[in-house]
Amino acid sequence: MYNRYSSAAERLLLLCVRLGCVCPPELWSVQVVEMRKQFGRKYAWILIVCLVSVGAVRASVAVAETQETIADLEEVVTGTEQAADAVQETIAGPPVAPAAGPETVTPGEEADETQGIFAAPEEFPEESRETFAASGPNSGTTELPMMQITENGLVEIQPSRIVFVGDTASGLSDEQKAPVIAYLERYYEAMGGLEMRDFSDLFAASANGQRVFNEKAIEYEIGVRTMQESDLHINSYCCELTILNVSVNTDGSVATTIRERSICRYAQSPDIDSEFPKLDHNFTLAQQNGRWQIVKHMQWDGCFWTMLKEYDGKDLNQMKNVETVFENKKNTLLNQRRSSLPARTEGAASQTPAVGHPYDREAAVAYARQYIGVRNAAWADYSDGGGNCQNFASQCIFAGGIPMDTSGDQKWKWYSDGVNGTSSAWGCSLSWINVDYFFAYARDNRGYGMSAEIAADFWSGQPGDAIVMGTPQDWDHTVLISEVIKDKNGRTIDYLLCSNTLDVKDFPLSAYPQVGGRLIRIFGWND
């Protein structure tokens, strides 16, 4: 559930970007990541050294230009001071743990070459500042080129609901894009009406197994949504598609990875934008009978992965009895999901205990909505090392004022990457990054630190509370409640959630494919 990502090279890269002495951040990320993928870390060092050298040259040029314009120096200094003040407000970093109780250290305070460099986080990466502009009372509504923000903060959905964007949009021809757009249009039509659509004409005749898998995965998703008490019909949607890569296979087929960014409005919460900022699709397209058709498709969300799992890596188009296999699996999963619904509503009546310090729920939710689709650079990111969901939830709770806890038997801390279960103010506890260990901390902690309850009625949660998903033997996902959905009688019927890996913002709990769940009510903290 954890890995080491704070290598010296990565820290040097982060520091150089912060100083702005090299090229734009998007060029750093592309070049260094690709270098690491293809040749390993040591060659990435070479690239970093080169970039730093370029930065030195740029610095020399900047000095020369400054000398030539010395007459304007006073004005430049004034502007720089104002900019510095603005930057300081923007990159304030994670909240500092309250001073009361055992000694606390803000992440990065004692950082060294072995602990990592944790500069204050940027609000958004440079390449995303324009498209991730926060706006409106929804606290996380984001503006896309085709999605204009209205006066009430909602996204105004344009008639053209699915579009390719970015410089890579030309990586596929219009004829190749056509089946991709048609597939997603029918998918959203199915989610809008919660009724299956016919996808057969979009798949090649040789791709029967892939067609069956995709149709059963969508039927499973519809089944999950229709069994809920809440109304999960999609009233409206819009999405942008960015082509990440394209390659031509030896048989002439075209393989591409496409990233979807979508915003939906559900019938149960028509005034709230629910967002998937990064949902990746793998398509393989082939030209048959004069038009391009799908021979393979996978979208990396919970429903599709839950359906695929044990068949990952197998050629579904060659699978025997593929219709029966996936029909049976769909029904098994739906039965499991249905049987978990009553259990999730059980629980003892909850009473709020007295705490020394209250939990700032609004601050926790605001942080959650800010770091969906992007990461706070002051913290490690475990997305590729077991999942970032618990790390993200811990950051949100910390932003709500709950201090790190290094006292007693139960600890909850993150000062730097690398697990350390001692009371020292360095490293991190497993409870910060692992779902099972966090659940144990919330259940067992007494005295200093977080005060929480794990046996409350499931529908008694409030914004800022956490939910763990899975089973008591294996909690495997953590989310943060961002909104409570009630019926006309004031009874809670659903929660909207924020989560990392897979990133979602204000997404309905009832649409999640995971079986089971447990509410963790957070009351505050004690000295």
Coordinates of C-alpha atoms in Angstrom, one line a residue:
M1 CA 0.0 0.0 0.0
Y2 CA 3.0 2.3 -0.1
N3 CA 6.0 2.9 -2.2
R4 CA 9.0 5.4 -2.3
Y5 CA 8.5 8.1 -4.8
S6 CA 10.6 10.9 -3.3
S7 CA 13.8 10.0 -5.1
A8 CA 16.6 12.6 -5.2
A9 CA 16.0 13.1 -8.9
E10 CA 12.3 13.8 -8.4
R11 CA 13.0 16.2 -5.6
L12 CA 15.6 18.1 -7.7
L13 CA 13.0 18.2 -10.5
L14 CA 10.3 19.6 -8.2
L15 CA 12.7 22.2 -6.8
C16 CA 13.8 23.3 -10.3
V17 CA 10.2 23.7 -11.4
R18 CA 9.4 25.7 -8.3
L19 CA 12.3 28.1 -9.0
G20 CA 11.1 28.5 -12.6
C21 CA 14.6 28.3 -13.9
V22 CA 14.0 25.9 -16.7
C23 CA 11.3 25.2 -19.3
P24 CA 7.5 25.0 -18.7
P25 CA 6.4 22.3 -16.3
E26 CA 4.6 20.3 -18.9
L27 CA 7.8 19.8 -20.8
W28 CA 9.6 18.6 -17.7
S29 CA 6.9 16.0 -16.9
V30 CA 6.7 14.6 -20.4
Q31 CA 10.4 14.4 -21.0
V32 CA 11.5 13.1 -17.6
V33 CA 8.7 10.6 -17.2
E34 CA 9.2 9.2 -20.7
M35 CA 13.0 9.0 -20.0
R36 CA 12.4 7.1 -16.8
K37 CA 9.9 4.7 -18.5
Q38 CA 12.2 3.9 -21.4
F39 CA 15.7 3.9 -19.8
G40 CA 15.4 4.1 -16.0
R41 CA 16.2 6.6 -13.3
K42 CA 19.9 7.1 -14.0
Y43 CA 19.2 8.5 -17.5
A44 CA 16.5 10.8 -16.1
W45 CA 19.3 12.3 -14.1
I46 CA 21.1 13.2 -17.3
L47 CA 18.0 15.0 -18.6
I48 CA 17.6 16.9 -15.3
V49 CA 21.2 18.0 -15.3
C50 CA 20.8 19.3 -18.9
L51 CA 17.7 21.2 -18.0
V52 CA 19.4 22.7 -15.0
S53 CA 22.2 23.8 -17.3
V54 CA 19.7 25.4 -19.6
G55 CA 18.3 27.2 -16.5
A56 CA 21.7 28.5 -15.7
V57 CA 22.1 29.9 -19.3
R58 CA 18.6 31.5 -19.0
A59 CA 19.6 33.0 -15.7
S60 CA 22.7 34.6 -17.3
V61 CA 20.6 36.0 -20.1
A62 CA 18.1 37.3 -17.6
V63 CA 20.9 39.2 -15.8
A64 CA 22.1 40.7 -19.0
E65 CA 18.6 41.9 -19.9
T66 CA 18.2 43.3 -16.4
Q67 CA 21.4 45.3 -16.7
E68 CA 20.2 46.8 -20.0
T69 CA 16.9 47.8 -18.5
I70 CA 18.3 49.1 -15.1
A71 CA 16.2 52.2 -15.4
D72 CA 13.1 50.2 -14.9
L73 CA 14.5 48.2 -12.0
E74 CA 12.5 50.0 -9.3
E75 CA 9.2 49.3 -11.0
V76 CA 10.2 45.7 -11.6
V77 CA 11.0 45.2 -7.9
T78 CA 7.7 46.7 -6.9
G79 CA 5.8 44.3 -9.2
T80 CA 7.9 41.4 -8.0
E81 CA 7.0 42.1 -4.4
Q82 CA 3.4 42.2 -5.2
A83 CA 3.7 38.9 -7.2
A84 CA 5.5 37.3 -4.3
D85 CA 2.7 38.2 -1.9
A86 CA 0.1 36.7 -4.4
V87 CA 2.2 33.6 -4.8
Q88 CA 2.5 33.2 -1.0
E89 CA -1.3 33.3 -0.6
T90 CA -1.7 30.8 -3.5
I91 CA 0.8 28.3 -2.3
A92 CA 0.1 28.3 1.4
G93 CA 0.7 24.6 1.8
P94 CA -1.1 22.0 4.0
P95 CA -2.6 23.2 7.3
V96 CA -0.2 23.2 10.3
A97 CA -1.2 20.7 13.0
P98 CA -2.3 22.5 16.2
A99 CA 0.4 23.2 18.7
A100 CA -1.3 21.5 21.6
G101 CA -0.3 17.9 22.5
P102 CA 2.9 16.1 21.4
E103 CA 5.4 17.9 19.3
T104 CA 4.2 18.3 15.7
V105 CA 6.2 19.2 12.6
T106 CA 4.7 20.6 9.4
P107 CA 5.5 18.3 6.4
G108 CA 8.9 19.3 5.1
E109 CA 10.0 21.2 8.2
E110 CA 12.8 18.8 8.9
A111 CA 13.3 17.5 5.4
D112 CA 16.8 16.6 4.3
E113 CA 18.3 14.6 1.5
T114 CA 16.9 11.4 2.8
Q115 CA 13.5 12.8 3.8
G116 CA 12.5 14.7 0.8
I117 CA 11.9 18.4 -0.2
F118 CA 8.4 19.5 0.5
A119 CA 7.9 23.0 -0.8
A120 CA 4.5 24.7 -0.4
P121 CA 2.1 23.2 -3.0
E122 CA 0.9 25.0 -6.1
E123 CA -2.8 25.4 -6.3
F124 CA -2.8 23.8 -9.7
P125 CA 0.0 22.7 -12.1
E126 CA 0.9 25.4 -14.6
E127 CA -0.5 23.4 -17.5
S128 CA -3.9 23.1 -15.8
R129 CA -4.5 26.5 -14.4
E130 CA -6.8 27.7 -17.2
T131 CA -8.9 24.5 -17.5
F132 CA -9.1 23.9 -13.7
A133 CA -10.2 27.4 -12.7
A134 CA -12.3 27.1 -9.5
S135 CA -15.6 28.9 -9.7
G136 CA -19.0 29.2 -8.2
P137 CA -20.7 28.0 -4.9
N138 CA -20.0 24.4 -5.8
S139 CA -16.5 24.9 -4.5
G140 CA -15.1 22.6 -7.2
T141 CA -16.9 23.5 -10.3
T142 CA -14.3 23.7 -13.1
E143 CA -14.4 25.4 -16.4
L144 CA -13.7 23.6 -19.6
P145 CA -13.5 25.3 -23.1
M146 CA -16.8 23.7 -24.1
M147 CA -18.3 24.1 -20.6
Q148 CA -19.1 27.7 -19.6
I149 CA -19.7 28.6 -16.0
T150 CA -23.1 30.2 -15.4
E151 CA -24.0 32.8 -12.9
N152 CA -25.0 30.2 -10.3
G153 CA -21.7 28.4 -10.7
L154 CA -23.0 25.5 -12.7
V155 CA -21.6 24.3 -16.0
E156 CA -23.6 25.3 -19.0
I157 CA -23.7 22.2 -21.1
Q158 CA -23.3 22.9 -24.8
P159 CA -25.2 21.0 -27.6
S160 CA -22.0 19.3 -28.7
R161 CA -21.6 17.1 -25.7
I162 CA -18.6 15.0 -26.7
V163 CA -15.6 16.6 -28.3
F164 CA -11.9 15.9 -28.9
V165 CA -9.6 18.6 -27.6
G166 CA -5.9 19.5 -27.5
D167 CA -3.1 19.4 -29.9
T168 CA -3.3 15.6 -30.2
A169 CA -6.8 15.6 -31.5
S170 CA -5.4 15.2 -35.0
G171 CA -3.9 11.8 -34.0
L172 CA -7.0 10.1 -35.2
S173 CA -9.0 10.8 -38.4
D174 CA -12.6 11.9 -38.2
E175 CA -13.6 8.4 -39.4
Q176 CA -11.6 6.8 -36.6
K177 CA -13.1 9.1 -34.0
A178 CA -16.6 8.3 -35.1
P179 CA -17.0 5.0 -33.4
V180 CA -15.4 6.4 -30.2
I181 CA -17.9 9.2 -30.0
A182 CA -20.8 7.0 -30.9
Y183 CA -19.8 4.5 -28.2
L184 CA -19.7 7.2 -25.5
E185 CA -22.9 8.8 -26.7
R186 CA -24.7 5.5 -26.3
Y187 CA -23.1 4.9 -23.0
Y188 CA -24.4 8.3 -21.6
E189 CA -27.8 7.6 -23.2
A190 CA -27.9 4.3 -21.3
M191 CA -26.9 6.1 -18.1
G192 CA -29.4 8.8 -18.7
G193 CA -32.4 6.5 -19.2
L194 CA -30.9 3.6 -17.1
E195 CA -31.8 1.4 -20.0
M196 CA -29.4 -0.6 -22.2
R197 CA -28.6 0.6 -25.7
D198 CA -27.5 -1.5 -28.7
F199 CA -23.8 -1.3 -29.3
S200 CA -23.5 -4.2 -31.8
D201 CA -23.0 -2.1 -34.9
L202 CA -20.0 -0.3 -33.3
F203 CA -18.0 -3.5 -32.9
A204 CA -16.3 -5.5 -35.6
A205 CA -17.7 -8.9 -36.4
S206 CA -14.4 -10.5 -35.1
A207 CA -14.9 -8.7 -31.7
N208 CA -17.9 -10.6 -30.3
G209 CA -16.1 -11.2 -27.0
Q210 CA -15.3 -7.6 -26.5
R211 CA -18.8 -6.5 -27.4
V212 CA -20.3 -8.9 -24.9
F213 CA -17.9 -7.8 -22.1
N214 CA -18.7 -4.1 -22.8
E215 CA -22.4 -4.7 -22.9
K216 CA -22.4 -6.7 -19.7
A217 CA -20.3 -4.2 -17.9
I218 CA -22.7 -1.4 -18.8
E219 CA -25.7 -3.6 -17.8
Y220 CA -23.9 -4.2 -14.4
E221 CA -23.5 -0.4 -14.0
I222 CA -27.2 0.2 -14.8
G223 CA -28.2 -2.6 -12.4
V224 CA -26.2 -1.0 -9.6
R225 CA -27.9 2.3 -10.1
T226 CA -31.5 1.0 -10.5
M227 CA -31.4 -0.9 -7.3
Q228 CA -30.8 2.3 -5.3
E229 CA -33.4 4.4 -3.5
S230 CA -31.9 7.5 -4.9
D231 CA -32.6 8.7 -8.5
L232 CA -29.4 8.2 -10.5
H233 CA -30.7 9.1 -13.9
I234 CA -28.3 11.5 -15.6
N235 CA -30.2 14.6 -16.6
S236 CA -27.3 16.1 -18.7
Y237 CA -23.6 15.6 -19.4
C238 CA -20.7 16.9 -21.4
C239 CA -17.2 15.4 -21.8
E240 CA -13.9 16.2 -23.5
L241 CA -11.6 13.6 -24.9
T242 CA -7.8 14.0 -25.1
I243 CA -5.8 11.5 -27.2
L244 CA -2.8 10.4 -25.1
N245 CA -1.2 8.1 -27.7
V246 CA -1.9 6.4 -31.0
S247 CA 0.0 3.5 -32.6
V248 CA -0.6 1.4 -35.7
N249 CA -0.4 -2.4 -35.4
T250 CA 1.0 -4.7 -38.0
D251 CA -2.4 -5.8 -39.1
G252 CA -3.4 -2.1 -39.8
S253 CA -5.5 -1.7 -36.7
V254 CA -5.1 1.4 -34.6
A255 CA -4.6 1.3 -30.8
T256 CA -5.2 4.5 -28.8
T257 CA -5.5 5.7 -25.2
I258 CA -8.0 8.4 -24.7
R259 CA -8.6 10.4 -21.5
E260 CA -12.1 11.4 -20.8
R261 CA -13.0 14.4 -18.6
S262 CA -16.8 14.5 -18.0
I263 CA -19.3 16.4 -15.9
C264 CA -22.8 15.0 -15.2
R265 CA -25.8 16.2 -13.4
Y266 CA -27.9 13.6 -11.7
A267 CA -31.7 13.7 -11.2
Q268 CA -31.2 13.5 -7.4
S269 CA -28.8 16.5 -7.4
P270 CA -29.6 18.5 -10.5
D271 CA -27.8 21.6 -9.2
I272 CA -24.4 19.9 -8.5
D273 CA -21.8 19.0 -11.1
S274 CA -20.3 15.5 -10.6
E275 CA -17.0 15.2 -12.3
F276 CA -14.6 12.5 -13.6
P277 CA -11.5 14.5 -14.3
K278 CA -9.4 11.6 -15.7
L279 CA -11.0 8.5 -17.0
D280 CA -8.8 6.6 -19.4
H281 CA -10.1 4.4 -22.3
N282 CA -8.1 1.9 -24.4
F283 CA -9.6 1.5 -27.8
T284 CA -8.4 -0.7 -30.7
L285 CA -10.0 0.2 -34.0
A286 CA -10.0 -1.7 -37.3
Q287 CA -11.4 -0.8 -40.7
Q288 CA -13.8 -3.4 -41.9
N289 CA -16.4 -3.2 -44.7
G290 CA -15.3 0.4 -45.5
R291 CA -15.7 1.9 -42.0
W292 CA -13.8 1.9 -38.7
Q293 CA -15.1 -0.3 -35.9
I294 CA -14.1 -1.3 -32.4
V295 CA -12.2 -4.5 -31.9
K296 CA -11.2 -3.8 -28.2
H297 CA -12.3 -1.4 -25.5
M298 CA -11.6 -1.0 -21.8
Q299 CA -12.5 2.0 -19.6
W300 CA -10.6 2.0 -16.3
D301 CA -13.4 2.6 -13.8
G302 CA -14.7 0.5 -11.0
C303 CA -17.6 -1.2 -12.9
F304 CA -15.5 -2.2 -15.9
W305 CA -12.6 -3.4 -13.8
T306 CA -14.8 -5.3 -11.4
M307 CA -16.3 -7.2 -14.4
L308 CA -12.9 -7.8 -16.0
K309 CA -10.5 -8.6 -13.1
E310 CA -9.7 -12.3 -13.4
Y311 CA -9.9 -12.1 -17.2
D312 CA -7.5 -9.3 -17.6
G313 CA -4.9 -10.0 -20.2
K314 CA -7.0 -12.7 -21.9
D315 CA -8.2 -12.5 -25.5
L316 CA -11.9 -12.1 -24.9
N317 CA -12.7 -12.5 -28.6
Q318 CA -11.3 -16.0 -28.4
M319 CA -13.1 -16.9 -25.1
K320 CA -15.5 -19.8 -25.3
N321 CA -19.0 -19.3 -23.9
V322 CA -18.2 -15.6 -23.4
E323 CA -21.9 -14.6 -23.2
T324 CA -22.5 -17.1 -20.4
V325 CA -19.3 -16.2 -18.5
F326 CA -20.1 -12.5 -18.3
E327 CA -23.8 -12.8 -17.8
N328 CA -23.2 -15.1 -14.8
K329 CA -20.5 -12.7 -13.4
K330 CA -22.8 -9.7 -13.8
N331 CA -25.6 -11.4 -11.9
T332 CA -23.3 -12.6 -9.2
L333 CA -22.0 -9.1 -8.6
L334 CA -25.4 -7.6 -8.6
N335 CA -26.6 -10.1 -6.0
Q336 CA -23.6 -9.2 -3.9
R337 CA -24.3 -5.5 -4.2
R338 CA -28.0 -6.0 -3.5
S339 CA -27.3 -8.1 -0.4
S340 CA -25.0 -5.4 1.0
L341 CA -27.7 -2.7 0.9
P342 CA -29.5 -3.6 4.1
A343 CA -26.2 -4.1 6.0
R344 CA -25.1 -0.6 5.1
T345 CA -28.2 0.9 6.7
E346 CA -27.7 -0.9 10.1
G347 CA -25.9 0.6 13.0
A348 CA -26.5 1.9 16.5
A349 CA -27.9 5.3 17.2
S350 CA -25.1 7.8 17.3
Q351 CA -24.4 10.5 20.0
T352 CA -21.8 13.2 19.5
P353 CA -19.2 12.9 22.2
A354 CA -17.6 15.9 23.9
V355 CA -14.3 16.9 22.2
G356 CA -11.7 19.5 23.0
H357 CA -11.6 20.9 19.5
P358 CA -14.2 20.7 16.7
Y359 CA -13.6 19.3 13.2
D360 CA -13.7 22.0 10.4
R361 CA -15.8 20.1 7.9
E362 CA -16.0 22.9 5.4
A363 CA -12.2 23.1 5.2
A364 CA -11.9 19.4 4.7
V365 CA -14.4 19.3 1.9
A366 CA -12.9 22.4 0.2
Y367 CA -9.5 20.7 0.2
A368 CA -11.0 17.5 -1.2
R369 CA -12.6 19.4 -4.1
Q370 CA -9.4 21.3 -4.8
Y371 CA -7.3 18.2 -5.2
I372 CA -9.3 16.1 -7.6
G373 CA -7.5 15.5 -10.9
V374 CA -4.4 17.2 -9.5
R375 CA -2.1 16.4 -6.6
N376 CA -0.8 18.6 -3.8
A377 CA 3.0 18.5 -4.4
A378 CA 3.7 18.8 -0.7
W379 CA 2.7 15.2 -0.2
A380 CA 3.7 11.9 -1.8
D381 CA 1.3 10.4 -4.4
Y382 CA 0.7 6.7 -4.2
S383 CA -1.6 6.4 -7.2
D384 CA 0.8 4.0 -8.9
G385 CA 1.8 2.2 -5.7
G386 CA -1.4 0.7 -4.3
G387 CA -3.7 3.7 -4.6
N388 CA -3.8 7.2 -3.3
C389 CA -7.3 7.1 -1.8
Q390 CA -6.4 6.8 1.9
N391 CA -3.5 9.3 1.6
F392 CA -5.9 11.8 0.0
A393 CA -8.6 11.2 2.7
S394 CA -6.0 11.7 5.5
Q395 CA -4.9 15.0 3.9
C396 CA -8.5 16.1 3.8
I397 CA -9.1 15.3 7.4
F398 CA -5.8 17.0 8.3
A399 CA -7.0 20.1 6.4
G400 CA -10.1 20.0 8.6
G401 CA -7.8 20.6 11.6
I402 CA -7.3 17.1 13.0
P403 CA -3.6 17.0 14.0
M404 CA -1.1 14.3 13.4
D405 CA -0.9 11.9 16.3
T406 CA 2.5 10.5 17.4
S407 CA 1.4 9.5 20.9
G408 CA 0.2 6.3 22.4
D409 CA -0.3 3.0 20.7
Q410 CA -2.3 4.4 17.8
K411 CA -0.5 6.8 15.5
W412 CA -1.5 8.8 12.5
K413 CA 1.1 10.9 10.8
W414 CA 2.9 11.8 7.6
Y415 CA 6.1 13.9 7.7
S416 CA 7.8 12.3 4.7
D417 CA 7.6 9.2 2.6
G418 CA 8.7 5.9 4.1
V419 CA 6.8 4.0 6.8
N420 CA 7.9 4.7 10.4
G421 CA 5.7 3.4 13.2
T422 CA 7.6 5.2 16.0
S423 CA 6.7 8.4 17.7
S424 CA 9.4 10.3 15.8
A425 CA 8.4 13.2 13.7
W426 CA 9.6 11.7 10.4
G427 CA 8.3 9.1 8.0
C428 CA 4.6 8.1 8.0
S429 CA 2.3 5.7 9.8
L430 CA 0.5 3.0 7.9
S431 CA -2.8 4.5 9.2
W432 CA -2.1 7.6 7.0
I433 CA -1.8 5.6 3.7
N434 CA -3.6 2.3 4.3
V435 CA -7.3 1.8 4.5
D436 CA -7.4 -1.0 7.1
Y437 CA -4.9 0.7 9.4
F438 CA -6.8 4.0 9.2
F439 CA -10.0 2.2 10.1
A440 CA -8.2 0.7 13.1
Y441 CA -6.9 4.1 14.2
A442 CA -10.4 5.6 14.0
R443 CA -11.8 2.7 16.0
D444 CA -9.1 2.4 18.7
N445 CA -7.6 5.8 19.2
R446 CA -8.1 7.3 22.7
G447 CA -6.8 10.4 24.3
Y448 CA -4.8 12.7 22.1
G449 CA -5.8 13.0 18.4
M450 CA -8.8 12.2 16.3
S451 CA -12.1 11.4 18.0
A452 CA -14.3 9.2 15.7
E453 CA -17.0 6.6 15.7
I454 CA -17.1 3.5 13.4
A455 CA -20.5 2.0 14.5
A456 CA -22.8 4.9 13.7
D457 CA -25.9 4.5 11.5
F458 CA -24.6 4.5 7.9
W459 CA -26.9 7.4 6.8
S460 CA -26.0 9.7 9.8
G461 CA -22.9 11.0 8.0
Q462 CA -22.1 14.7 7.4
P463 CA -19.8 16.4 4.9
G464 CA -16.2 15.7 5.9
D465 CA -16.9 12.3 7.3
A466 CA -15.1 9.3 5.7
I467 CA -16.5 6.0 4.3
V468 CA -14.4 2.9 3.9
M469 CA -15.5 0.4 1.3
G470 CA -15.0 -3.4 1.1
T471 CA -15.5 -5.9 3.9
P472 CA -14.3 -6.0 7.6
Q473 CA -11.7 -8.5 6.4
D474 CA -10.4 -6.2 3.7
W475 CA -11.3 -2.5 3.6
D476 CA -9.9 -1.5 0.2
H477 CA -11.1 2.1 -0.6
T478 CA -11.7 5.3 1.4
V479 CA -13.8 8.3 0.2
L480 CA -14.8 11.6 1.8
I481 CA -18.4 12.8 2.0
S482 CA -18.7 16.2 0.2
E483 CA -22.5 16.5 0.2
V484 CA -25.5 14.8 1.8
I485 CA -28.5 14.1 -0.5
K486 CA -31.9 14.1 1.2
D487 CA -35.4 13.3 0.0
K488 CA -38.4 15.6 0.4
N489 CA -38.9 14.4 3.9
G490 CA -35.4 15.3 5.0
R491 CA -34.2 11.7 5.1
T492 CA -30.7 11.0 3.8
I493 CA -30.8 8.8 0.7
D494 CA -27.3 9.3 -0.8
Y495 CA -23.9 10.9 -0.3
L496 CA -21.8 12.7 -2.9
L497 CA -18.1 11.8 -2.6
C498 CA -14.7 13.0 -3.4
S499 CA -11.9 10.5 -3.9
N500 CA -8.5 9.7 -5.5
T501 CA -7.6 6.7 -7.5
L502 CA -10.0 6.8 -9.4
D503 CA -10.5 10.5 -9.0
V504 CA -14.1 11.7 -8.6
K505 CA -15.6 14.9 -7.4
D506 CA -19.1 15.0 -5.9
F507 CA -19.9 11.6 -7.3
P508 CA -22.9 9.6 -5.9
L509 CA -22.0 6.9 -3.4
S510 CA -24.9 4.8 -4.7
A511 CA -23.3 4.6 -8.2
Y512 CA -20.1 3.1 -6.7
P513 CA -19.6 -0.6 -7.7
Q514 CA -17.9 -1.6 -4.4
V515 CA -19.7 -4.0 -2.2
G516 CA -20.2 -2.9 1.4
G517 CA -19.2 0.1 3.3
R518 CA -18.7 1.6 6.8
L519 CA -19.2 5.2 7.9
I520 CA -16.5 6.8 10.0
R521 CA -18.0 9.8 11.8
I522 CA -15.3 12.4 12.8
F523 CA -16.2 14.6 15.7
G524 CA -13.0 16.5 16.3
W525 CA -9.8 16.0 18.3
N526 CA -8.7 16.0 21.9
D527 CA -5.6 17.1 23.7

